[in-house]
Tab-separated table of C-alpha atoms in Angstrom:
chain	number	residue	atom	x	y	z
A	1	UNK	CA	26.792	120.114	-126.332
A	2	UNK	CA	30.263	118.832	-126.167
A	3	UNK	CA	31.949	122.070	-127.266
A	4	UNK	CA	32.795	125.227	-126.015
A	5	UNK	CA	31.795	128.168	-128.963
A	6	UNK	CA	35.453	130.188	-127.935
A	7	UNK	CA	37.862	128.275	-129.340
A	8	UNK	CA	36.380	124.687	-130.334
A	9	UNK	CA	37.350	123.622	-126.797
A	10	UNK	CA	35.331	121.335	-124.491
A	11	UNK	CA	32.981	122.937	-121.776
A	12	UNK	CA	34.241	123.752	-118.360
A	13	UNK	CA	31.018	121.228	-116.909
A	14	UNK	CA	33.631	118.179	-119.151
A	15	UNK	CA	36.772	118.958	-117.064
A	16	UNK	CA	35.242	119.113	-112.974
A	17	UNK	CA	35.052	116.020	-110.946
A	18	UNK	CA	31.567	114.587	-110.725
A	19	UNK	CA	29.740	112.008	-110.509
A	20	UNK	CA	30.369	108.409	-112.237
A	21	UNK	CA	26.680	108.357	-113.353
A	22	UNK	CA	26.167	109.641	-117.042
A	23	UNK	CA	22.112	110.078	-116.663
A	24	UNK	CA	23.015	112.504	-113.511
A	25	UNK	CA	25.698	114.407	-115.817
A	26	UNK	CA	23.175	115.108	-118.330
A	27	UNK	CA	20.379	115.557	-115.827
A	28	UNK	CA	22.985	118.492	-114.736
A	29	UNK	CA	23.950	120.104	-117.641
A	30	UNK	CA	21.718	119.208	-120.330
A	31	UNK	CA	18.273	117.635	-119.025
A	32	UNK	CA	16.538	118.176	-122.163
A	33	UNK	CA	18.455	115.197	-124.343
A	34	UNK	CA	17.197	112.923	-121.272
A	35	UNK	CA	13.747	112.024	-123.060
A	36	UNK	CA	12.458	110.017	-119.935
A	37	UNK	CA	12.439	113.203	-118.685
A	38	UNK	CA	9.879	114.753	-120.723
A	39	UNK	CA	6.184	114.758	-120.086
A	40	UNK	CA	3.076	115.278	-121.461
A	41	UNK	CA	1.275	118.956	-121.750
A	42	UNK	CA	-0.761	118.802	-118.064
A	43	UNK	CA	-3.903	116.863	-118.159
A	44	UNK	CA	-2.641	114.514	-121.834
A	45	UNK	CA	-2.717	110.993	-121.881
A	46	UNK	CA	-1.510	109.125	-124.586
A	47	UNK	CA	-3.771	107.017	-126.689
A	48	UNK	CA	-2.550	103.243	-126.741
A	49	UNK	CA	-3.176	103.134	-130.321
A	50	UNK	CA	-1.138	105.897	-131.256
A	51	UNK	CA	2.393	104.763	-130.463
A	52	UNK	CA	4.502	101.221	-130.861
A	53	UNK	CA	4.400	98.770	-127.941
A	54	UNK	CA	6.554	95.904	-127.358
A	55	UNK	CA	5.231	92.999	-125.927
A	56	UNK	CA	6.547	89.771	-124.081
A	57	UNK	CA	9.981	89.460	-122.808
A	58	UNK	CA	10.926	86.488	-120.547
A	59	UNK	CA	13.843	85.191	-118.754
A	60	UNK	CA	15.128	81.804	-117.078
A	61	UNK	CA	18.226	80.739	-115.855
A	62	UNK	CA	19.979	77.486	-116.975
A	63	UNK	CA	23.133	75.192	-116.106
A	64	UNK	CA	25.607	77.840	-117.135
A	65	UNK	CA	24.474	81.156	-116.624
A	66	UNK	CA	21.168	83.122	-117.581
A	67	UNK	CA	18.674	82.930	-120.823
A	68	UNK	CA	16.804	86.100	-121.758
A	69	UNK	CA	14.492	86.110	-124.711
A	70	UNK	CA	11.403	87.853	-126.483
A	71	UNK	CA	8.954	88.191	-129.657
A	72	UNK	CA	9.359	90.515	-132.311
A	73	UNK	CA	6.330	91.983	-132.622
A	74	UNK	CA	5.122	95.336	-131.484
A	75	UNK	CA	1.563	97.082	-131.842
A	76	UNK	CA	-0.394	99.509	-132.060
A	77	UNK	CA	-4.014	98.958	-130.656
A	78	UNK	CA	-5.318	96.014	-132.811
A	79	UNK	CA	-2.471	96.973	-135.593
A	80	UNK	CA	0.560	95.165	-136.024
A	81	UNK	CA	3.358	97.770	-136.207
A	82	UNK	CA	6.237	96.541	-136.457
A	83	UNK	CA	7.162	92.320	-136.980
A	84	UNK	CA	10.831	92.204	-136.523
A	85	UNK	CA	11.533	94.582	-133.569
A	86	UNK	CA	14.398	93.578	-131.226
A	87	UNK	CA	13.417	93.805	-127.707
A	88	UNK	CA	17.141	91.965	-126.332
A	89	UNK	CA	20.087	93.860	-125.910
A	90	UNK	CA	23.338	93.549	-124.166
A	91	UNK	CA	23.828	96.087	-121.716
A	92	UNK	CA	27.730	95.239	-121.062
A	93	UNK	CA	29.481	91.863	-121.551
A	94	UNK	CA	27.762	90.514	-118.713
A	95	UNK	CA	24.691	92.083	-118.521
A	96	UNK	CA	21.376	91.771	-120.958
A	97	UNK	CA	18.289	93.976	-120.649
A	98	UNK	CA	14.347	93.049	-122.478
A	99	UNK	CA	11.654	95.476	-122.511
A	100	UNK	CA	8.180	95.744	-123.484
A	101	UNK	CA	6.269	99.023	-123.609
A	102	UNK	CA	6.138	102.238	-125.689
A	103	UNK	CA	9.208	100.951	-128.235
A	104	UNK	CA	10.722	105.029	-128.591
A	105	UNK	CA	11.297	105.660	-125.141
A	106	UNK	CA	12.060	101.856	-124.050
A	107	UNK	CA	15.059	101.919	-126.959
A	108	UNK	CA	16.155	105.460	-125.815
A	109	UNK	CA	16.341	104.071	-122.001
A	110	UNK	CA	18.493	101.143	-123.367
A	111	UNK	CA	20.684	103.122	-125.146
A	112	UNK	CA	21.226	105.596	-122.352
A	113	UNK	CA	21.535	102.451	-119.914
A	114	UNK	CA	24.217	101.270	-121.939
A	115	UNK	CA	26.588	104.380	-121.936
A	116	UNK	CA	25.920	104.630	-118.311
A	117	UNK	CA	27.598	101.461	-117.487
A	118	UNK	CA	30.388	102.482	-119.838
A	119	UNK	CA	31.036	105.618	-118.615
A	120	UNK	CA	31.153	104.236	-114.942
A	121	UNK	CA	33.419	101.620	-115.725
A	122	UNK	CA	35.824	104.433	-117.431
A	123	UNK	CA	35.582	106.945	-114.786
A	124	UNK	CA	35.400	104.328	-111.792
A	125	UNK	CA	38.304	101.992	-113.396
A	126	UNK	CA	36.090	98.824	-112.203
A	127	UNK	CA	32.387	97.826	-113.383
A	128	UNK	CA	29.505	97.994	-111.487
A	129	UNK	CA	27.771	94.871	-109.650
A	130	UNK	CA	24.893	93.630	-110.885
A	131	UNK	CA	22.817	94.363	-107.516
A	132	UNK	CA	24.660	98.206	-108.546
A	133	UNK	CA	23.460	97.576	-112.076
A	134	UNK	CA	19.717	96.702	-111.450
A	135	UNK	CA	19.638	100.130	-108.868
A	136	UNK	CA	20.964	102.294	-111.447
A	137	UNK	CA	18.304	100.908	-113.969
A	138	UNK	CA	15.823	101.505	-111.492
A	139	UNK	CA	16.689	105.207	-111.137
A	140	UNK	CA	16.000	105.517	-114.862
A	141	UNK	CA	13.297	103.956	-114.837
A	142	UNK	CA	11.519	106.114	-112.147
A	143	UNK	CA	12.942	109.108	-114.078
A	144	UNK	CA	10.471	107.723	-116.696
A	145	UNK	CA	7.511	108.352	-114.419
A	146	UNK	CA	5.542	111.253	-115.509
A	147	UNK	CA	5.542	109.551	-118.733
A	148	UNK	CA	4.567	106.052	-117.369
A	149	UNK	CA	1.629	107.539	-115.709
A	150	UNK	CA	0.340	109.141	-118.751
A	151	UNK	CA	0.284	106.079	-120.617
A	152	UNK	CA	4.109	105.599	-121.758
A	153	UNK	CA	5.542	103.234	-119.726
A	154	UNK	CA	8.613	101.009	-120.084
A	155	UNK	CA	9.439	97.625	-117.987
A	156	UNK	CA	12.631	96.734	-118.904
A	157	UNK	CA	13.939	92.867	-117.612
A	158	UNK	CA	17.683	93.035	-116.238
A	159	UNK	CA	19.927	89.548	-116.390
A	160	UNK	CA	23.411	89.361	-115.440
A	161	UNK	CA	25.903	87.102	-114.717
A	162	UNK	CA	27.453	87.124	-111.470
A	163	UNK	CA	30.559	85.575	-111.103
A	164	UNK	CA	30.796	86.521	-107.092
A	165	UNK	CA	27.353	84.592	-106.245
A	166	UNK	CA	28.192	80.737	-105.395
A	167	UNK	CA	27.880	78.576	-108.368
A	168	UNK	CA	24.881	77.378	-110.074
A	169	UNK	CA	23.646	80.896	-108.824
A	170	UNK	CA	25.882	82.938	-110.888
A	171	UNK	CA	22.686	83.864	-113.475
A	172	UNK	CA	20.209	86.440	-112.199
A	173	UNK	CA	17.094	88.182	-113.368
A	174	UNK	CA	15.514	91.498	-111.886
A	175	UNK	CA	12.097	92.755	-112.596
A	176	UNK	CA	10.879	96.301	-112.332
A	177	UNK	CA	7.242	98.043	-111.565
A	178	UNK	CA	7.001	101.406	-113.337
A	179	UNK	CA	7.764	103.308	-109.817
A	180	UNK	CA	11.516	102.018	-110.707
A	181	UNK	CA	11.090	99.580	-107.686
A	182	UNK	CA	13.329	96.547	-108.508
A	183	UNK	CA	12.469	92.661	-107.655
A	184	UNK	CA	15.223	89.717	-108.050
A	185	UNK	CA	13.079	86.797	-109.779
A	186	UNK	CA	14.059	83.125	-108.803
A	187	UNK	CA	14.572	80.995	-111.519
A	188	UNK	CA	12.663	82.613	-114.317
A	189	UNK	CA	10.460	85.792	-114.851
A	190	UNK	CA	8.335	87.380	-118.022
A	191	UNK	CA	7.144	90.597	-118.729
A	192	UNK	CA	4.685	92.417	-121.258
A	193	UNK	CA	1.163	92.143	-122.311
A	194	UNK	CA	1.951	88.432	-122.859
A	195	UNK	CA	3.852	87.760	-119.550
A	196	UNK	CA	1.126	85.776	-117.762
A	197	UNK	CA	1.013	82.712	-120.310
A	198	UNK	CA	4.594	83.000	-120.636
A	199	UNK	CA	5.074	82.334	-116.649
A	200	UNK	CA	2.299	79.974	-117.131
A	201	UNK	CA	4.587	78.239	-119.243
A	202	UNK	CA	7.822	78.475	-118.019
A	203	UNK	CA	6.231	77.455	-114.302
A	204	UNK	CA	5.580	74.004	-116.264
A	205	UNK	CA	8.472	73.680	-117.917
A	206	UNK	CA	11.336	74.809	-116.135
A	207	UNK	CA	13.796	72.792	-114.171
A	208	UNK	CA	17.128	73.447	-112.309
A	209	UNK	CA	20.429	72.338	-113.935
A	210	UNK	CA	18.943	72.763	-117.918
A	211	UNK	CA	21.396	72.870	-120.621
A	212	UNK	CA	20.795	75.375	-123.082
A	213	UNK	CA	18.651	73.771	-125.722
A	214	UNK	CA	16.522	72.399	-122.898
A	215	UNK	CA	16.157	75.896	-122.079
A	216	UNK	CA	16.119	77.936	-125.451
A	217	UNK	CA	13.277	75.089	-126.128
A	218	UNK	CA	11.218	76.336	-122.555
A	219	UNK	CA	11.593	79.757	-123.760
A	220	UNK	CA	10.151	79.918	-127.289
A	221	UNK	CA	7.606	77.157	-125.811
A	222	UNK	CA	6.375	80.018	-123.528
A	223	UNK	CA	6.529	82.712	-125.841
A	224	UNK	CA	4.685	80.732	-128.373
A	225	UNK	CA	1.806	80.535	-125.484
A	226	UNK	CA	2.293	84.072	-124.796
A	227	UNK	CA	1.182	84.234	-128.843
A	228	UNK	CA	-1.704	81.599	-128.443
A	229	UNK	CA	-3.533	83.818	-126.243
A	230	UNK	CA	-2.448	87.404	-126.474
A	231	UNK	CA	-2.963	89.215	-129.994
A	232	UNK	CA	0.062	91.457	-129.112
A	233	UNK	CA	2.697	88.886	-129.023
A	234	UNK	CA	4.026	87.512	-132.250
A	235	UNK	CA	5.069	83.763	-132.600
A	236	UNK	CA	7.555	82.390	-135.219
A	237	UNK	CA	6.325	83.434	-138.781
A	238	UNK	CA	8.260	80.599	-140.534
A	239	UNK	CA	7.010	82.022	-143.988
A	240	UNK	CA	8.644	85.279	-143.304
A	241	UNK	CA	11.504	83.348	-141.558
A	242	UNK	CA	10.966	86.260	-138.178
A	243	UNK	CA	11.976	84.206	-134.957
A	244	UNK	CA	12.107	85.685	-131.901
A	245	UNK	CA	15.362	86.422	-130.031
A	246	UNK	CA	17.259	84.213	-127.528
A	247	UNK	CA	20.578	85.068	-125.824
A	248	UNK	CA	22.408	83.971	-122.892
A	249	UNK	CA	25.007	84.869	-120.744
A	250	UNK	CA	27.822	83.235	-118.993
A	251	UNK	CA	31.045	83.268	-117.751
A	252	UNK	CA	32.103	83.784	-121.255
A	253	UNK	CA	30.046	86.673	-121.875
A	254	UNK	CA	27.020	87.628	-123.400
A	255	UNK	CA	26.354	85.856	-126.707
A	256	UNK	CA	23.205	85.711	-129.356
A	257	UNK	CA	21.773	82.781	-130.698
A	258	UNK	CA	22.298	82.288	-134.025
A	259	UNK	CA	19.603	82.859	-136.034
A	260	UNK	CA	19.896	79.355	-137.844
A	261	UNK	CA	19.540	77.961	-134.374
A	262	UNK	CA	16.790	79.852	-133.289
A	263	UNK	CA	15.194	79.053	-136.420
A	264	UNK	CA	16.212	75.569	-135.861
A	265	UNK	CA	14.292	75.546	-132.391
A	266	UNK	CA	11.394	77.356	-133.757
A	267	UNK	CA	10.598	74.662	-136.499
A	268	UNK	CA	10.903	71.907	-133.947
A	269	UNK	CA	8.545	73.429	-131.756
A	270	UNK	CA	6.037	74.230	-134.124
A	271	UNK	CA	5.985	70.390	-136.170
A	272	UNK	CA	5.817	69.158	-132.439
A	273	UNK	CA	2.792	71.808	-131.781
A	274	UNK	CA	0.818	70.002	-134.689
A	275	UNK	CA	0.185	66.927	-132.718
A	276	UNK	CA	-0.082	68.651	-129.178
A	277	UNK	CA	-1.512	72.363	-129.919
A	278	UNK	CA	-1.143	73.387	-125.721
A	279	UNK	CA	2.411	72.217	-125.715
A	280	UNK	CA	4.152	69.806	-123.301
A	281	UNK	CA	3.439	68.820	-120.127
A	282	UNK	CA	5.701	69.303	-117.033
A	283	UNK	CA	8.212	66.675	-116.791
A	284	UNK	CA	6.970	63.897	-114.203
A	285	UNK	CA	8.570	63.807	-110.802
């Protein structure tokens, strides 16, 4: 792709203005690397059993910026097919994206996400906002349609920081339907087979103004729910020492837990499950 055969040199398509969008460049000049674009022989539908799904995602937002998290597990039906699957990523420095769904395409859309934002910020000279962030995301997404409809669908979760919104508002979270229609979520948000115990959860247990252990604490409290009651999530396997994934962002940037922290969490929770198995109760007014 990037070379011309005469001569070794690059292709005339590298050296014309165009757009600042990557996914548009390639959806020019070479639409068949875009693999949200492909779709199913007319009239297939893809059995759920036959491809990896990731699960439950969540997000929250605490005193200093924005808390995304998820399992590790993905499936296969009733199989477990994978136990230490990262479903976090950082997009930029200030921006995170989750997904469940079918793990190949989901992991191809964060990849490509991620080069778009570079390659605007290169060509452009300035990054995007995040409200420009979440729409370009949303474009992919619906790219992903076809797909989506015959069983392949990805639902990404966006958080950014945003360092123009007034403080204490500066962390954000955006949702996403499969259509690539995009929803800013107040305060916290979950996604994936799991995602209704998870909000079930975090609807107890969060609060404004948490620091971040209060919060990394709300977030594997919800995802160990999510794990209580669906089959698809996975919860902390302490034997295997798997934990699942917690990262934040703020003004400093995006950073990862440490694992010795998570894991830290993770056993805390768990000795505190043995004497109340359904958790803790929302704080008391």
């Amino acid at each position: 792709m990037a070379r011309n055969e005469i001569g070794g040199r690059l292709g005339e398509e590298f050296l014309s203005p165009g757009s600042s969008s990557f996914t548009e460049f390639l959806t020019a000049h070479r639409p068949d690397m875009l693999s949200t674009r492909r779709i199913l022989p007319e009239g297939a539908r893809a059995a759920p059993d036959q491809f990896p799904h990731g699960t439950t995602v969540l997000a929250l937002t605490y005193r200093d910026g924005v808390m995304i998290a998820g399992d590790r597990r993905a499936t296969m039906g009733n199989l477990i097919a994978q136990r230490d699957l990262e479903k976090v990523h950082p997009a930029d420095d200030y921006t995170a994206v989750a997904f469940a769904g079918t793990v190949g395409l989901a992991v191809d859309m964060v990849k490509l996400y991620q080069v778009e934002l570079t390659h605007f910020e290169k060509i452009e000279g300035i990054p995007m906002t995040l409200n420009a962030k979440a729409t370009r995301l949303a474009g992919m997404i619906r790219q992903n349609l076809g797909q989506a409809m015959q069983g392949l669908a990805v639902v990404p979760l966006l958080v950014g920081y945003d360092d123009k919104a007034p403080d204490g508002e500066n962390g954000r979270i955006f949702s996403f339907d499969v259509t690539g229609g995009p929803y800013e979520k107040p305060g916290f948000h979950a996604e994936g087979s799991g995602s209704p115990y998870a909000r079930g959860a975090l609807k107890k247990l969060f609060r404004e103004g948490m620091s971040r252990r209060e919060a990394a604490l709300a977030a594997l409290q919800a995802l160990y729910d999510a794990a209580d009651d669906d089959s698809a999530t996975g919860g902390p396997d302490i034997s295997r020492r798997i934990f699942p994934i917690v990262s934040v962002i703020t003004e400093e940037g995006f950073e990862r837990l440490p694992e010795s922290e998570t894991e830290e969490l993770s056993r805390e929770m768990v000795e505190q499950r043995r004497s109340r198995p359904d958790g803790p109760t929302a704080a008391a007014l």
